Amino acid sequence: MSRRSLGLNDAIYDYLVEYGVREIEVMRRLRERTDALPMAEMRSSLEQVNFLQLLLKATGARRVVEVGVFTGYATLGFALALPEDGIVHALDISHEWPSIGRAFWEEADVARRIDLRIAPASESLRALMDEGLVGLVDFVFIDADKTGYAAYYEAALELLHPGGLIAADNVLWSGRVIDPAADDADTVAIREFNAMLRDDTRIDLTMLPLGDGLTLARKR
Ligand code: CA
């Protein structure tokens, strides 16, 4: 629920963006278009997408699954970071928000690398498995309904090859994970997700204070 990293004051955040982040002009315009929406808080942060782009390039990722597209800002970043034959399977339940991104994907000339699927994410993940992608996915980004995270994570572990990566956003949930008064379903789900991953021996794990908290998990 944060468009920028937690805990940085405006001045140091501006400095980070000025010196530490690269964003092509089409991405900037999609970001600004998204920020005009009432639900703009759902947009992935600039620095987080930038980090994940570098991670995709560093690991030579070709096949990405994105669970939760919103307006497709991160989707665009991922597609730009992939090689020519790469693909982002972009899963969302809304027709409305991803349709905003599509024009920008086309303008950036990467729409052919984006396989947008509108359905409940659990169904789309099952479809990817049925299509034979088990063990063939390099990277899964989980940034959708928080009560679905645990199920998406299990599906991600099936789809990934050993050494593949999962990134899960909003794991610090604007700090509500440590607020004893916060007992809504989303907050409880994030806490349970974090506890589950901490103790999961199937993965290597690190939680970064990037954006709203980003967990990276590497399938062993
Ligand atoms: Ca998010």
mmCIF file of C-alpha atoms in Angstrom, residues 27 30 44 49 53 66 69 71-79 141:
data_model
loop_
_atom_site.group_PDB
_atom_site.id
_atom_site.type_symbol
_atom_site.label_atom_id
_atom_site.label_comp_id
_atom_site.label_asym_id
_atom_site.label_seq_id
_atom_site.Cartn_x
_atom_site.Cartn_y
_atom_site.Cartn_z
ATOM 1 C CA MET A 27 7.209 4.018 -17.941
ATOM 2 C CA LEU A 30 2.290 5.140 -17.199
ATOM 3 C CA SER A 44 4.415 -0.752 -7.418
ATOM 4 C CA VAL A 49 10.363 -2.165 -10.124
ATOM 5 C CA GLN A 53 14.309 -5.213 -13.588
ATOM 6 C CA GLU A 66 3.102 -11.712 -12.369
ATOM 7 C CA VAL A 69 -1.171 -6.485 -12.630
ATOM 8 C CA THR A 71 -2.340 -0.860 -14.434
ATOM 9 C CA GLY A 72 0.635 -2.841 -15.651
ATOM 10 C CA TYR A 73 3.465 -0.579 -14.507
ATOM 11 C CA ALA A 74 5.591 -3.419 -13.103
ATOM 12 C CA THR A 75 4.451 -5.560 -16.041
ATOM 13 C CA LEU A 76 5.953 -3.020 -18.430
ATOM 14 C CA GLY A 77 9.169 -2.922 -16.428
ATOM 15 C CA PHE A 78 9.459 -6.701 -16.467
ATOM 16 C CA ALA A 79 8.778 -6.963 -20.194
ATOM 17 C CA PHE A 141 6.042 -11.665 -8.625
#
